[in-house]
Amino acid sequence: MRLQSDSAPVNDTLLRAARGRVVSHTPVWMMRQAGRYLPEYRKLREGTTFFETCRNPDLVAEISIQPLERFPLDAVIVFSDILVVPQAMGMEVLMVKGRGPVFPDPLRTTEDLGRLLAPDVEETLGYVFEGLRRTRTGLNGRVPLIGFAGAPWTLMAYMIEGGGSKSFDKARAWLYAQPAAADRLLAAITEVLVEYLDHQVRAGAQFLQVFDSWAGMLGPRAFERFALPHLRVIASELGRRHPDIPLAVFARGAHHALEGLSKAGYDVISIDWTLDPALARQRVGPDITIQGNLDPAVLYGSPKSIREAVGVMLQGFGGERHIANLGHGMLPDHDPEHAAVFVEAVHELSRQA
Ligand code: CP3
């Protein structure tokens, strides 16, 4: 059953920009817009663990909508985490304060692949879909709802490394020491992701983003060999099942991947702040929407300097096929007032242009 898929959102600027249609202003949202920099998020999270919160659909809806109550954003992203997929595949994942995600029992040898489950997505991740339904209801058409998942390589990297890492050496070692096992693992993750994202759309997601946060750990050849083919499968499967839903991909740090990604079937490519917008545009061509890419550190500056940086960014993108965002997520000690300056500056300056 598709929920509310017939009722177009009142503010569909994000969806129009993703499709390259004319917009009255540049749409804007922020990665990690729901999170610890918001006191109302910290308050709701009190007394529950991170993944308990993810499994509570009422809390998910409330947290997802919190940033929209403060800022005139053009989209809401559902509150969840990319690591719920490894959990559904049978791995334990903890969120440890001050350390981030920890897998107590990561994949060490190829035999460990036998521990992984081919999950029934509805059964194991139904709580995410219920969270999406309630968020969509709570939004009541104000702005589109974004669903998301981690990319196969990024999830594999966590499942082998057991947590964050400076260089993901253990995960990269698999690519060369046991490439056939790496292929099997990546294909198994991809299969789950296709079903997972498909169900997100059926639960109300109107735009999907795939986060390849550790794409930058791979060289150009390894990215083409191990990451890109699976990203292509995701885009073609979702595109076939839901041709109206824009697909975005964020391959952080993977400068070399832009051309390949622009031919992988995505409508939107999200870039980090280390890429120049005008050069990125030249490299992906005119038919892709680019999303990004203000350095999140700019939000530590004064309101005046934030507005200036937004102006430079908008000029770099040239006003066409652009969705404004940060080049990575909001940070826990960001001032919400400065996020407001960012959002309002994007709207004001793009309307003037
Ligand atoms: O507002 C949103 O963007 C939606 C929610 C969201 C979260 N995680 C909530 C979260 C999204 C889209 C993610 C994606 C995610 N999770 C990524 C890809 C994007 C990126 O940042 O590159 C990755 C790599 C993860 C894995 C993950 N989850 C890490 C590394 C951490 C710890 C880092 C930290 O900030 O502590 C998390 C925890 C996490 N996910 C938090 C939030 C709000 C903070 C934990 C908390 O509030 O207790």
Coordinates of C-alpha atoms and ligand atoms in Angstrom, one line a residue:
M1 CA 0.0 0.0 0.0
R2 CA 1.3 3.4 -0.9
L3 CA 0.5 6.1 1.6
Q4 CA -0.3 9.6 0.5
S5 CA 1.7 9.2 -2.6
D6 CA -0.9 11.0 -4.7
S7 CA -0.9 14.2 -2.6
A8 CA 1.9 16.4 -3.8
P9 CA 3.7 18.3 -1.0
V10 CA 2.8 21.9 -0.7
N11 CA 6.5 22.9 -1.0
D12 CA 7.9 20.7 -3.7
T13 CA 11.0 22.9 -4.4
L14 CA 13.4 20.1 -3.5
L15 CA 11.7 17.6 -5.9
R16 CA 11.6 20.2 -8.7
A17 CA 15.3 21.0 -8.3
A18 CA 16.2 17.3 -8.3
R19 CA 14.4 17.0 -11.7
G20 CA 15.9 20.2 -13.1
R21 CA 12.7 22.1 -13.1
V22 CA 12.4 25.9 -12.6
V23 CA 12.3 26.9 -8.9
S24 CA 11.6 30.2 -7.1
H25 CA 14.5 29.7 -4.8
T26 CA 17.3 27.2 -4.1
P27 CA 15.9 24.5 -1.8
V28 CA 18.0 23.7 1.3
W29 CA 18.3 21.1 3.9
M30 CA 21.2 20.0 6.1
M31 CA 22.7 16.6 6.6
R32 CA 22.3 15.7 10.3
Q33 CA 19.7 18.4 10.7
A34 CA 18.1 16.4 13.4
G35 CA 20.7 15.8 16.1
R36 CA 22.6 16.8 19.2
Y37 CA 23.1 20.5 18.3
L38 CA 19.4 20.9 19.0
P39 CA 18.5 21.1 22.8
E40 CA 15.0 19.7 22.0
Y41 CA 16.7 16.6 20.5
R42 CA 18.9 16.1 23.5
K43 CA 15.9 16.4 25.7
L44 CA 13.8 13.8 23.8
R45 CA 16.8 11.4 23.8
E46 CA 17.2 11.6 27.6
G47 CA 17.1 8.1 29.2
T48 CA 17.0 6.1 25.9
T49 CA 19.8 4.7 23.9
F50 CA 20.4 5.9 20.3
F51 CA 19.0 2.7 18.7
E52 CA 16.0 2.5 21.1
T53 CA 15.1 6.0 19.8
C54 CA 15.5 4.8 16.2
R55 CA 13.1 1.9 17.0
N56 CA 10.4 4.2 18.5
P57 CA 8.3 5.5 15.5
D58 CA 6.7 8.3 17.6
L59 CA 10.1 9.6 18.7
V60 CA 11.4 9.2 15.1
A61 CA 8.5 11.4 13.8
E62 CA 9.0 14.0 16.5
I63 CA 12.8 14.2 16.1
S64 CA 12.6 14.3 12.3
I65 CA 10.3 17.2 12.3
Q66 CA 12.0 19.2 15.1
P67 CA 14.4 21.1 12.7
L68 CA 11.4 22.1 10.5
E69 CA 9.8 23.7 13.6
R70 CA 12.8 26.0 13.9
F71 CA 14.0 26.6 10.3
P72 CA 12.1 27.1 7.0
L73 CA 13.8 24.0 5.5
D74 CA 12.7 22.6 2.1
A75 CA 12.9 19.0 3.3
V76 CA 12.9 16.7 6.3
I77 CA 15.1 13.6 6.5
V78 CA 13.8 10.7 8.6
F79 CA 15.7 10.2 11.8
S80 CA 17.5 6.8 11.7
D81 CA 21.0 5.5 11.0
I82 CA 22.7 3.7 8.2
L83 CA 23.8 1.0 10.6
V84 CA 20.3 -0.4 11.2
V85 CA 20.9 -2.5 8.0
P86 CA 23.9 -4.4 9.4
Q87 CA 21.8 -4.9 12.5
A88 CA 19.0 -6.4 10.4
M89 CA 21.6 -8.7 8.8
G90 CA 22.3 -10.1 12.3
M91 CA 25.2 -8.0 13.5
E92 CA 25.3 -6.3 16.9
V93 CA 25.9 -2.5 16.8
L94 CA 26.2 -0.2 19.8
M95 CA 26.4 3.6 19.8
V96 CA 29.0 4.4 22.4
K97 CA 29.1 8.0 23.7
G98 CA 32.3 9.7 22.7
R99 CA 33.3 6.9 20.4
G100 CA 30.5 6.5 17.9
P101 CA 29.3 3.1 16.5
V102 CA 30.9 -0.1 17.8
F103 CA 30.5 -3.6 16.4
P104 CA 31.5 -5.9 19.3
D105 CA 31.9 -8.9 16.9
P106 CA 32.9 -7.6 13.4
L107 CA 33.4 -9.8 10.4
R108 CA 37.0 -11.1 10.7
T109 CA 37.3 -14.0 8.2
T110 CA 35.3 -15.1 5.2
E111 CA 33.7 -17.8 7.3
D112 CA 32.0 -15.0 9.3
L113 CA 29.9 -14.3 6.2
G114 CA 28.0 -17.4 7.2
R115 CA 26.8 -15.5 10.3
L116 CA 25.0 -13.0 8.1
L117 CA 21.2 -13.2 7.6
A118 CA 19.2 -12.5 4.5
P119 CA 16.6 -10.6 6.4
D120 CA 12.9 -10.2 5.8
V121 CA 13.1 -6.4 5.5
E122 CA 9.5 -5.8 6.5
E123 CA 10.0 -7.8 9.7
T124 CA 13.4 -6.6 10.8
L125 CA 13.2 -3.0 9.6
G126 CA 9.4 -2.4 9.9
Y127 CA 10.1 0.1 12.6
V128 CA 11.8 2.4 10.1
F129 CA 8.9 2.2 7.8
E130 CA 6.5 3.0 10.6
G131 CA 8.7 5.9 11.6
L132 CA 8.5 7.2 8.0
R133 CA 4.7 6.8 7.9
R134 CA 4.3 8.8 11.1
T135 CA 6.7 11.4 10.0
R136 CA 4.9 11.8 6.7
T137 CA 1.6 12.1 8.6
G138 CA 3.1 14.7 10.9
L139 CA 4.5 16.7 8.0
N140 CA 1.1 16.9 6.5
G141 CA 2.5 17.9 3.1
R142 CA 4.6 20.8 4.4
V143 CA 7.8 19.6 2.7
P144 CA 9.0 16.4 1.1
L145 CA 10.3 13.5 3.3
I146 CA 13.8 12.1 2.6
G147 CA 14.6 8.4 3.2
F148 CA 18.1 7.1 3.1
A149 CA 20.5 4.2 3.5
G150 CA 24.3 3.6 3.7
A151 CA 26.0 2.5 0.5
P152 CA 27.3 -1.1 0.2
W153 CA 31.0 -0.2 0.5
T154 CA 30.4 2.1 3.5
L155 CA 28.4 -0.6 5.3
M156 CA 30.9 -3.3 4.5
A157 CA 33.6 -1.0 5.8
Y158 CA 31.9 -0.7 9.2
M159 CA 31.0 -4.4 9.3
I160 CA 34.7 -5.5 8.9
E161 CA 36.4 -2.6 10.8
G162 CA 34.0 -2.8 13.7
G163 CA 33.6 1.0 14.0
G164 CA 35.0 4.2 12.8
S165 CA 38.6 4.3 11.6
K166 CA 41.1 6.6 10.1
S167 CA 41.8 4.5 7.0
F168 CA 39.6 1.3 7.2
D169 CA 42.7 -0.9 6.6
K170 CA 41.0 -4.1 7.5
A171 CA 38.0 -3.5 5.2
R172 CA 40.3 -2.4 2.3
A173 CA 42.5 -5.5 2.9
W174 CA 39.4 -7.7 2.1
L175 CA 39.2 -6.1 -1.4
Y176 CA 42.6 -7.4 -2.3
A177 CA 43.1 -10.5 -0.1
Q178 CA 39.7 -12.1 -0.7
P179 CA 38.0 -10.2 -3.5
A180 CA 35.5 -13.0 -4.2
A181 CA 34.3 -12.8 -0.6
A182 CA 34.1 -9.0 -0.8
D183 CA 32.0 -9.3 -3.9
R184 CA 29.6 -11.7 -2.1
L185 CA 29.3 -9.5 0.9
L186 CA 28.7 -6.4 -1.2
A187 CA 26.1 -8.2 -3.3
A188 CA 24.3 -9.4 -0.1
I189 CA 24.2 -5.9 1.3
T190 CA 23.0 -4.5 -2.0
E191 CA 20.2 -7.0 -2.1
V192 CA 19.0 -5.9 1.3
L193 CA 19.4 -2.2 0.4
V194 CA 17.2 -2.4 -2.7
E195 CA 14.3 -3.9 -0.7
Y196 CA 14.9 -1.5 2.2
L197 CA 14.8 1.6 0.0
D198 CA 11.8 0.2 -2.0
H199 CA 9.9 -0.2 1.3
Q200 CA 10.9 3.3 2.4
V201 CA 9.2 4.7 -0.7
R202 CA 6.1 2.6 0.0
A203 CA 6.1 4.0 3.5
G204 CA 6.1 7.6 2.3
A205 CA 9.7 8.6 1.4
Q206 CA 9.6 11.0 -1.5
F207 CA 13.4 11.4 -2.2
L208 CA 16.1 8.9 -1.4
Q209 CA 19.8 9.5 -0.5
V210 CA 22.5 6.8 -0.5
F211 CA 25.4 7.8 1.8
D212 CA 28.8 6.4 0.7
S213 CA 30.6 8.2 3.5
W214 CA 33.8 6.2 3.2
A215 CA 34.0 6.3 -0.6
G216 CA 37.1 8.5 -0.1
M217 CA 39.0 5.6 1.4
L218 CA 39.0 3.9 -2.0
G219 CA 41.3 4.8 -5.0
P220 CA 39.7 5.3 -8.4
R221 CA 40.1 1.7 -9.5
A222 CA 38.8 0.2 -6.3
F223 CA 35.9 2.5 -6.3
E224 CA 35.0 1.5 -9.9
R225 CA 35.5 -2.2 -9.1
F226 CA 33.8 -2.5 -5.7
A227 CA 31.6 0.5 -5.0
L228 CA 30.2 1.8 -8.3
P229 CA 28.7 -1.4 -9.7
H230 CA 26.5 -1.8 -6.6
L231 CA 25.5 1.9 -6.6
R232 CA 24.4 1.3 -10.2
V233 CA 22.3 -1.7 -9.2
I234 CA 20.6 0.4 -6.5
A235 CA 19.8 3.2 -8.9
S236 CA 18.6 1.0 -11.7
E237 CA 16.4 -1.1 -9.4
L238 CA 14.9 1.9 -7.5
G239 CA 14.5 3.8 -10.8
R240 CA 12.6 0.9 -12.3
R241 CA 10.3 0.4 -9.3
H242 CA 9.8 4.1 -8.5
P243 CA 10.6 6.2 -11.5
D244 CA 9.1 9.4 -9.8
I245 CA 11.3 9.3 -6.8
P246 CA 14.6 11.3 -7.1
L247 CA 17.7 9.4 -6.1
A248 CA 20.7 11.1 -4.6
V249 CA 24.2 9.8 -3.8
F250 CA 26.8 11.2 -1.5
A251 CA 30.3 9.7 -2.1
R252 CA 32.2 11.7 0.4
G253 CA 35.9 12.4 -0.5
A254 CA 35.7 10.6 -3.8
H255 CA 36.7 13.3 -6.2
H256 CA 37.7 10.8 -8.8
A257 CA 34.2 9.3 -8.7
L258 CA 32.2 12.3 -10.1
E259 CA 32.2 11.2 -13.8
G260 CA 31.4 7.6 -12.9
L261 CA 28.6 8.6 -10.6
S262 CA 27.1 11.0 -13.1
K263 CA 26.4 8.0 -15.3
A264 CA 25.3 5.6 -12.6
G265 CA 21.6 6.5 -12.7
Y266 CA 21.3 9.1 -9.9
D267 CA 19.4 12.4 -10.3
V268 CA 21.4 14.2 -7.6
I269 CA 25.1 14.0 -6.7
S270 CA 25.9 15.4 -3.3
I271 CA 29.4 16.8 -2.9
D272 CA 31.6 17.7 0.1
W273 CA 33.2 21.1 0.6
T274 CA 36.6 20.1 -0.9
L275 CA 35.2 20.2 -4.4
D276 CA 34.7 23.5 -6.3
P277 CA 31.1 23.8 -7.4
A278 CA 31.8 25.2 -10.8
L279 CA 34.4 22.5 -11.6
A280 CA 32.0 19.8 -10.2
R281 CA 29.4 21.1 -12.6
Q282 CA 31.7 20.9 -15.6
R283 CA 32.6 17.3 -14.7
V284 CA 29.0 15.9 -14.1
G285 CA 27.5 17.8 -17.1
P286 CA 24.2 19.7 -17.2
D287 CA 21.7 16.9 -16.6
I288 CA 22.5 16.2 -12.9
T289 CA 21.4 18.2 -9.9
I290 CA 24.3 18.9 -7.5
Q291 CA 23.7 19.1 -3.8
G292 CA 26.0 20.8 -1.3
N293 CA 28.5 21.9 -0.3
L294 CA 29.2 24.5 2.5
D295 CA 31.9 23.5 4.9
P296 CA 30.1 22.8 8.1
A297 CA 32.9 24.7 9.9
V298 CA 31.6 27.9 8.2
L299 CA 28.7 27.7 10.8
Y300 CA 31.2 28.5 13.5
G301 CA 31.8 31.9 12.0
S302 CA 29.8 35.1 12.4
P303 CA 26.3 35.5 10.8
K304 CA 27.9 38.0 8.4
S305 CA 30.6 35.5 7.3
I306 CA 28.0 32.7 6.9
R307 CA 26.0 34.9 4.6
E308 CA 29.1 35.8 2.6
A309 CA 30.1 32.1 2.3
V310 CA 26.5 31.2 1.2
G311 CA 26.7 33.9 -1.5
V312 CA 30.0 32.6 -2.8
M313 CA 28.6 29.0 -2.8
L314 CA 25.4 30.0 -4.7
Q315 CA 27.4 31.9 -7.3
G316 CA 29.7 28.9 -7.8
F317 CA 26.7 26.7 -8.5
G318 CA 25.2 29.3 -10.8
G319 CA 21.6 28.9 -9.7
E320 CA 20.8 25.9 -11.9
R321 CA 20.1 22.4 -10.7
H322 CA 21.3 23.0 -7.2
I323 CA 20.1 21.9 -3.8
A324 CA 21.9 23.7 -1.0
N325 CA 23.3 21.7 1.8
L326 CA 26.4 21.4 3.9
G327 CA 29.3 19.4 2.6
H328 CA 28.9 17.0 5.6
G329 CA 26.7 16.9 8.7
M330 CA 25.8 19.4 11.4
L331 CA 28.2 19.1 14.4
P332 CA 27.1 18.7 18.0
D333 CA 28.4 22.1 19.1
H334 CA 26.9 24.1 16.2
D335 CA 24.7 27.0 17.3
P336 CA 21.2 26.5 16.0
E337 CA 21.0 30.2 15.4
H338 CA 23.8 29.9 12.9
A339 CA 21.9 27.1 11.1
A340 CA 19.0 29.5 10.8
V341 CA 21.3 32.1 9.2
F342 CA 22.5 29.5 6.7
V343 CA 19.0 28.4 5.7
E344 CA 17.6 32.0 5.5
A345 CA 20.7 33.2 3.5
V346 CA 20.2 30.4 0.9
H347 CA 16.5 31.5 0.5
E348 CA 17.1 35.2 0.4
L349 CA 20.2 35.3 -1.8
S350 CA 18.9 32.7 -4.3
R351 CA 15.6 34.7 -4.6
Q352 CA 17.5 37.9 -5.4
A353 CA 19.7 36.2 -8.0
Ligands
CP3_1 O1 19.3 14.3 10.6 C1 19.7 13.4 9.8 O2 20.6 13.6 9.0 C2 19.0 12.1 9.9 C3 19.6 11.1 10.7 C4 20.9 10.5 10.4 C5 21.7 10.0 11.5 N1 22.7 9.3 11.0 C6 21.4 10.2 12.9 C7 22.6 10.0 13.9 C8 21.5 10.1 9.2 C9 21.1 10.5 7.8 C10 22.7 9.4 9.6 C11 23.6 8.7 8.6 C12 24.9 8.2 9.0 N2 25.1 7.4 10.1 C13 26.0 8.2 8.2 C14 26.1 8.8 6.8 C15 26.3 10.3 6.9 C16 27.6 10.8 7.4 O3 27.6 11.4 8.4 O4 28.6 10.5 6.7 C17 27.0 7.5 8.9 C18 28.5 7.4 8.5 C19 26.5 7.1 10.1 C20 27.1 6.2 11.2 C21 27.1 7.0 12.5 N3 26.0 7.2 13.3 C22 28.2 7.6 13.1 C23 29.7 7.6 12.6 C24 27.7 8.1 14.3 C25 28.6 8.7 15.4 C26 29.0 10.1 15.1 C27 28.4 11.0 16.0 O5 28.1 12.1 15.5 O6 28.3 10.7 17.2 C28 26.3 7.9 14.3 C29 25.4 8.4 15.4 C30 24.3 9.2 15.0 N4 23.5 9.1 13.9 C31 23.9 10.4 15.7 C32 22.8 10.9 15.0 C33 21.9 12.1 15.4 C34 24.5 10.9 17.0 C35 24.3 10.0 18.2 C36 23.4 10.5 19.2 O7 22.6 11.4 19.0 O8 23.4 9.9 20.3

